[in-house]
PDB file of C-alpha atoms in Angstrom:
ATOM      1  CA  MET J   1      98.183 138.860  82.160  1.00 47.00           C
ATOM      2  CA  THR J   2      95.219 136.759  83.334  1.00 52.00           C
ATOM      3  CA  ASP J   3      97.234 133.533  82.850  1.00 54.00           C
ATOM      4  CA  LYS J   4      99.971 134.824  85.157  1.00 54.00           C
ATOM      5  CA  ILE J   5      97.397 135.640  87.839  1.00 53.00           C
ATOM      6  CA  ILE J   6      95.858 132.160  87.569  1.00 51.00           C
ATOM      7  CA  VAL J   7      99.263 130.466  87.728  1.00 48.00           C
ATOM      8  CA  SER J   8     100.272 132.626  90.675  1.00 68.00           C
ATOM      9  CA  SER J   9      96.970 131.807  92.390  1.00 89.00           C
ATOM     10  CA  ALA J  10      97.418 128.084  91.754  1.00 92.00           C
ATOM     11  CA  GLU J  11     100.998 128.185  93.037  1.00 93.00           C
ATOM     12  CA  SER J  12      99.950 130.142  96.111  1.00 94.00           C
ATOM     13  CA  ILE J  13      97.084 127.760  96.866  1.00 96.00           C
ATOM     14  CA  ARG J  14      99.357 124.732  96.376  1.00 97.00           C
ATOM     15  CA  LYS J  15     101.962 126.158  98.757  1.00 96.00           C
ATOM     16  CA  SER J  16      99.345 126.875 101.409  1.00 97.00           C
ATOM     17  CA  LEU J  17      97.739 123.438 101.078  1.00 98.00           C
ATOM     18  CA  ASN J  18     101.125 121.696 101.130  1.00 98.00           C
ATOM     19  CA  PHE J  19     101.997 123.585 104.316  1.00 98.00           C
ATOM     20  CA  GLN J  20      98.710 122.468 105.921  1.00 98.00           C
ATOM     21  CA  PHE J  21      99.193 118.905 104.717  1.00 98.00           C
ATOM     22  CA  ASP J  22     102.731 118.735 106.109  1.00 98.00           C
ATOM     23  CA  ILE J  23     101.556 119.889 109.547  1.00 98.00           C
ATOM     24  CA  SER J  24      98.649 117.418 109.512  1.00 98.00           C
ATOM     25  CA  TRP J  25     100.967 114.604 108.434  1.00 98.00           C
ATOM     26  CA  GLN J  26     103.496 115.413 111.166  1.00 98.00           C
ATOM     27  CA  MET J  27     100.707 115.277 113.759  1.00 98.00           C
ATOM     28  CA  LEU J  28      99.498 111.934 112.425  1.00 98.00           C
ATOM     29  CA  GLU J  29     103.035 110.505 112.388  1.00 98.00           C
ATOM     30  CA  TYR J  30     103.558 111.641 115.965  1.00 98.00           C
ATOM     31  CA  HIS J  31     100.406 109.906 117.165  1.00 98.00           C
ATOM     32  CA  LEU J  32     101.026 106.725 115.133  1.00 98.00           C
ATOM     33  CA  ASN J  33     104.565 106.407 116.498  1.00 97.00           C
ATOM     34  CA  ASN J  34     104.805 103.276 118.669  1.00 97.00           C
ATOM     35  CA  LEU J  35     101.095 102.537 118.269  1.00 98.00           C
ATOM     36  CA  GLY J  36     100.710  98.780 118.429  1.00 98.00           C
ATOM     37  CA  THR J  37      97.927  96.453 117.417  1.00 98.00           C
ATOM     38  CA  GLU J  38      96.815  95.691 120.981  1.00 97.00           C
ATOM     39  CA  GLU J  39      96.378  99.374 121.782  1.00 98.00           C
ATOM     40  CA  SER J  40      94.628 100.018 118.475  1.00 98.00           C
ATOM     41  CA  LEU J  41      92.058  97.295 119.192  1.00 98.00           C
ATOM     42  CA  TRP J  42      91.316  98.637 122.688  1.00 97.00           C
ATOM     43  CA  ARG J  43      87.846 100.140 122.993  1.00 96.00           C
ATOM     44  CA  PRO J  44      87.524 103.326 125.036  1.00 95.00           C
ATOM     45  CA  ALA J  45      83.882 102.480 125.883  1.00 94.00           C
ATOM     46  CA  THR J  46      81.579  99.489 125.706  1.00 92.00           C
ATOM     47  CA  LYS J  47      79.998 100.885 122.564  1.00 94.00           C
ATOM     48  CA  GLY J  48      81.457 102.853 119.702  1.00 96.00           C
ATOM     49  CA  LEU J  49      82.820 102.377 116.207  1.00 97.00           C
ATOM     50  CA  HIS J  50      85.254  99.496 115.884  1.00 97.00           C
ATOM     51  CA  VAL J  51      86.606  96.887 113.468  1.00 98.00           C
ATOM     52  CA  VAL J  52      85.470  93.264 113.502  1.00 97.00           C
ATOM     53  CA  ASN J  53      87.417  90.217 112.349  1.00 97.00           C
ATOM     54  CA  GLU J  54      85.138  87.994 110.284  1.00 95.00           C
ATOM     55  CA  SER J  55      87.028  84.861 109.188  1.00 93.00           C
ATOM     56  CA  GLY J  56      90.338  86.701 108.871  1.00 93.00           C
ATOM     57  CA  THR J  57      88.910  89.798 107.180  1.00 97.00           C
ATOM     58  CA  TRP J  58      88.631  93.008 109.184  1.00 98.00           C
ATOM     59  CA  HIS J  59      85.449  94.993 108.504  1.00 97.00           C
ATOM     60  CA  ALA J  60      84.652  98.376 109.995  1.00 97.00           C
ATOM     61  CA  ASP J  61      81.436  99.423 111.690  1.00 96.00           C
ATOM     62  CA  TRP J  62      79.468 102.115 109.900  1.00 95.00           C
ATOM     63  CA  PRO J  63      77.451 104.590 111.940  1.00 93.00           C
ATOM     64  CA  ASP J  64      73.768 105.202 111.277  1.00 91.00           C
ATOM     65  CA  SER J  65      74.314 108.717 112.589  1.00 92.00           C
ATOM     66  CA  GLU J  66      77.079 110.883 113.958  1.00 90.00           C
ATOM     67  CA  ALA J  67      75.281 111.485 117.246  1.00 94.00           C
ATOM     68  CA  TYR J  68      77.406 111.481 120.383  1.00 95.00           C
ATOM     69  CA  ASP J  69      75.550 108.524 121.874  1.00 94.00           C
ATOM     70  CA  ILE J  70      77.081 106.105 119.346  1.00 95.00           C
ATOM     71  CA  GLY J  71      80.198 106.169 121.530  1.00 95.00           C
ATOM     72  CA  PRO J  72      83.854 106.842 120.815  1.00 96.00           C
ATOM     73  CA  ALA J  73      85.726 105.067 118.032  1.00 97.00           C
ATOM     74  CA  SER J  74      88.619 102.720 118.639  1.00 98.00           C
ATOM     75  CA  LEU J  75      92.051 103.545 117.247  1.00 98.00           C
ATOM     76  CA  ALA J  76      91.674 100.682 114.780  1.00 98.00           C
ATOM     77  CA  TRP J  77      88.461 102.228 113.459  1.00 98.00           C
ATOM     78  CA  ILE J  78      90.022 105.699 113.198  1.00 98.00           C
ATOM     79  CA  THR J  79      92.955 104.297 111.209  1.00 98.00           C
ATOM     80  CA  TRP J  80      90.493 102.381 109.021  1.00 98.00           C
ATOM     81  CA  HIS J  81      88.632 105.655 108.501  1.00 98.00           C
ATOM     82  CA  ILE J  82      91.824 107.313 107.218  1.00 98.00           C
ATOM     83  CA  ILE J  83      92.318 104.430 104.788  1.00 98.00           C
ATOM     84  CA  PHE J  84      88.640 104.685 103.802  1.00 98.00           C
ATOM     85  CA  TRP J  85      88.393 108.367 102.921  1.00 98.00           C
ATOM     86  CA  TRP J  86      91.835 108.534 101.333  1.00 98.00           C
ATOM     87  CA  SER J  87      91.138 105.464  99.188  1.00 98.00           C
ATOM     88  CA  MET J  88      87.786 106.904  98.152  1.00 98.00           C
ATOM     89  CA  VAL J  89      89.231 110.301  97.215  1.00 98.00           C
ATOM     90  CA  LEU J  90      92.035 108.712  95.187  1.00 98.00           C
ATOM     91  CA  ASP J  91      89.670 106.319  93.417  1.00 98.00           C
ATOM     92  CA  PHE J  92      87.077 108.965  92.565  1.00 98.00           C
ATOM     93  CA  SER J  93      89.592 111.679  91.645  1.00 98.00           C
ATOM     94  CA  PHE J  94      92.244 109.665  89.809  1.00 98.00           C
ATOM     95  CA  SER J  95      90.663 106.346  88.838  1.00 98.00           C
ATOM     96  CA  LYS J  96      87.313 104.777  87.955  1.00 97.00           C
ATOM     97  CA  GLY J  97      85.337 105.942  90.976  1.00 98.00           C
ATOM     98  CA  THR J  98      83.836 102.530  91.679  1.00 98.00           C
ATOM     99  CA  LEU J  99      85.174 101.889  95.191  1.00 98.00           C
ATOM    100  CA  SER J 100      82.721 101.608  98.082  1.00 97.00           C
ATOM    101  CA  ARG J 101      83.276 101.485 101.822  1.00 96.00           C
ATOM    102  CA  GLU J 102      82.547  97.739 101.860  1.00 96.00           C
ATOM    103  CA  ASN J 103      85.628  97.228  99.661  1.00 96.00           C
ATOM    104  CA  ILE J 104      87.909  98.936 102.167  1.00 98.00           C
ATOM    105  CA  LEU J 105      89.161  96.674 104.923  1.00 98.00           C
ATOM    106  CA  TRP J 106      91.296  97.299 107.975  1.00 98.00           C
ATOM    107  CA  PRO J 107      94.668  95.541 107.409  1.00 98.00           C
ATOM    108  CA  GLY J 108      94.490  93.628 110.724  1.00 97.00           C
ATOM    109  CA  ASN J 109      97.582  94.972 112.472  1.00 98.00           C
ATOM    110  CA  MET J 110      99.205  98.338 112.978  1.00 98.00           C
ATOM    111  CA  THR J 111     102.350  97.588 110.977  1.00 98.00           C
ATOM    112  CA  ALA J 112     100.315  96.907 107.838  1.00 98.00           C
ATOM    113  CA  THR J 113      97.942  99.770 108.662  1.00 98.00           C
ATOM    114  CA  LYS J 114     100.784 102.290 108.919  1.00 98.00           C
ATOM    115  CA  GLU J 115     102.282 100.964 105.671  1.00 98.00           C
ATOM    116  CA  ARG J 116      98.927 101.377 103.907  1.00 98.00           C
ATOM    117  CA  ILE J 117      98.487 104.933 105.198  1.00 98.00           C
ATOM    118  CA  ILE J 118     102.018 105.849 104.048  1.00 98.00           C
ATOM    119  CA  GLN J 119     101.300 104.302 100.650  1.00 98.00           C
ATOM    120  CA  LEU J 120      98.113 106.371 100.338  1.00 98.00           C
ATOM    121  CA  ARG J 121     100.035 109.506 101.329  1.00 98.00           C
ATOM    122  CA  ASP J 122     102.660 108.842  98.668  1.00 98.00           C
ATOM    123  CA  VAL J 123     100.071 108.200  95.941  1.00 98.00           C
ATOM    124  CA  TRP J 124      98.164 111.329  96.987  1.00 98.00           C
ATOM    125  CA  ARG J 125     101.270 113.540  96.919  1.00 98.00           C
ATOM    126  CA  SER J 126     102.418 112.319  93.513  1.00 98.00           C
ATOM    127  CA  SER J 127      98.895 112.500  92.068  1.00 98.00           C
ATOM    128  CA  VAL J 128      98.315 116.060  93.258  1.00 98.00           C
ATOM    129  CA  GLU J 129     101.794 117.192  92.186  1.00 97.00           C
ATOM    130  CA  SER J 130     101.189 115.817  88.694  1.00 98.00           C
ATOM    131  CA  LEU J 131      98.016 117.877  88.210  1.00 97.00           C
ATOM    132  CA  SER J 132      98.254 120.824  85.875  1.00 97.00           C
ATOM    133  CA  ASP J 133      97.221 124.167  87.315  1.00 95.00           C
ATOM    134  CA  ASP J 134      94.051 123.997  85.211  1.00 96.00           C
ATOM    135  CA  ASP J 135      93.133 120.593  86.714  1.00 97.00           C
ATOM    136  CA  PHE J 136      94.000 121.818  90.199  1.00 97.00           C
ATOM    137  CA  LEU J 137      91.632 124.780  89.786  1.00 96.00           C
ATOM    138  CA  SER J 138      88.951 122.763  87.973  1.00 97.00           C
ATOM    139  CA  CYS J 139      85.936 120.958  89.460  1.00 97.00           C
ATOM    140  CA  GLU J 140      86.311 117.976  87.119  1.00 97.00           C
ATOM    141  CA  ARG J 141      88.221 115.674  89.509  1.00 98.00           C
ATOM    142  CA  THR J 142      86.138 116.537  92.563  1.00 98.00           C
ATOM    143  CA  ARG J 143      83.703 113.613  92.720  1.00 98.00           C
ATOM    144  CA  TRP J 144      83.787 112.393  96.328  1.00 98.00           C
ATOM    145  CA  PRO J 145      82.764 113.272  99.076  1.00 98.00           C
ATOM    146  CA  PHE J 146      81.326 116.308  97.292  1.00 98.00           C
ATOM    147  CA  THR J 147      81.145 117.683  93.746  1.00 98.00           C
ATOM    148  CA  ASP J 148      81.038 121.040  91.984  1.00 97.00           C
ATOM    149  CA  LYS J 149      83.987 122.452  93.903  1.00 98.00           C
ATOM    150  CA  PRO J 150      87.513 123.107  92.652  1.00 98.00           C
ATOM    151  CA  PHE J 151      90.005 120.312  93.303  1.00 98.00           C
ATOM    152  CA  TYR J 152      91.926 122.540  95.694  1.00 98.00           C
ATOM    153  CA  ASP J 153      88.830 122.594  97.949  1.00 98.00           C
ATOM    154  CA  LEU J 154      88.975 118.788  98.005  1.00 98.00           C
ATOM    155  CA  ALA J 155      92.675 118.967  98.931  1.00 98.00           C
ATOM    156  CA  GLY J 156      91.823 121.407 101.731  1.00 98.00           C
ATOM    157  CA  TRP J 157      89.087 119.059 102.992  1.00 98.00           C
ATOM    158  CA  LEU J 158      91.574 116.187 102.958  1.00 98.00           C
ATOM    159  CA  ASN J 159      93.996 118.239 105.085  1.00 98.00           C
ATOM    160  CA  LEU J 160      91.223 118.938 107.597  1.00 98.00           C
ATOM    161  CA  GLU J 161      90.145 115.309 107.694  1.00 98.00           C
ATOM    162  CA  LEU J 162      93.751 114.199 108.221  1.00 98.00           C
ATOM    163  CA  MET J 163      94.252 116.652 111.093  1.00 98.00           C
ATOM    164  CA  LYS J 164      90.902 115.701 112.664  1.00 98.00           C
ATOM    165  CA  ASN J 165      91.783 112.004 112.574  1.00 98.00           C
ATOM    166  CA  ALA J 166      95.273 112.717 113.919  1.00 98.00           C
ATOM    167  CA  ALA J 167      93.724 114.595 116.858  1.00 98.00           C
ATOM    168  CA  GLU J 168      91.241 111.765 117.484  1.00 98.00           C
ATOM    169  CA  ILE J 169      94.105 109.254 117.571  1.00 98.00           C
ATOM    170  CA  GLY J 170      96.041 111.450 119.995  1.00 98.00           C
ATOM    171  CA  TYR J 171      93.060 111.826 122.309  1.00 97.00           C
ATOM    172  CA  CYS J 172      92.299 108.105 122.259  1.00 97.00           C
ATOM    173  CA  ARG J 173      95.935 107.363 123.070  1.00 97.00           C
ATOM    174  CA  PHE J 174      95.679 109.633 126.122  1.00 96.00           C
ATOM    175  CA  LEU J 175      92.639 107.638 127.244  1.00 95.00           C
ATOM    176  CA  TYR J 176      94.470 104.350 126.688  1.00 97.00           C
ATOM    177  CA  ALA J 177      97.546 105.548 128.596  1.00 96.00           C
ATOM    178  CA  THR J 178      95.483 106.606 131.624  1.00 94.00           C
ATOM    179  CA  ARG J 179      92.944 103.745 131.659  1.00 89.00           C
ATOM    180  CA  LYS J 180      94.721 101.960 134.513  1.00 73.00           C
ATOM    181  CA  HIS J 181      94.645 105.057 136.688  1.00 62.00           C
ATOM    182  CA  LYS J 182      90.852 105.510 136.725  1.00 56.00           C
ATOM    183  CA  SER J 183      90.584 103.737 140.090  1.00 51.00           C
ATOM    184  CA  GLU J 184      92.941 106.309 141.621  1.00 51.00           C
ATOM    185  CA  ILE J 185      90.523 109.175 140.906  1.00 48.00           C
TER     186      ILE J 185
END
């Protein structure tokens, strides 16, 4: 009887997390639609997190703090951040766990960035779907950004992070779209 309750709990949790993921993904897709490289490299303020091209390789800024005075992130940085945390989670949960943020580069244009994000989504979905219920409920694969929590908590965190980044992209796109109208105010 206990096994049936655990399986039912795992199935219920999976369904709920998949529902959340699908909504988060739809929001991200909506905001990435028609996003070009020029817009992604636009900076909403003179300071804030951004990506820098160093001899053809795009590196991302890393904040010393998350205080508001660091300034708003560019769209390029936000998309790099999605690639960063998703790559880290996949590496630490399903591979060797040796990746670091310095290894994760921004692809350099929005076409390649969108392709990389879709690739990460596909790997994530297939990896999570392949987990047994025991692994899904276990803490064993939860190694980044926190430990000692069931894997489903990590999946829930990923859904929240995806939705947060989708909202940040949407807000930044509003700023970009209205930047020319500031003088009219």
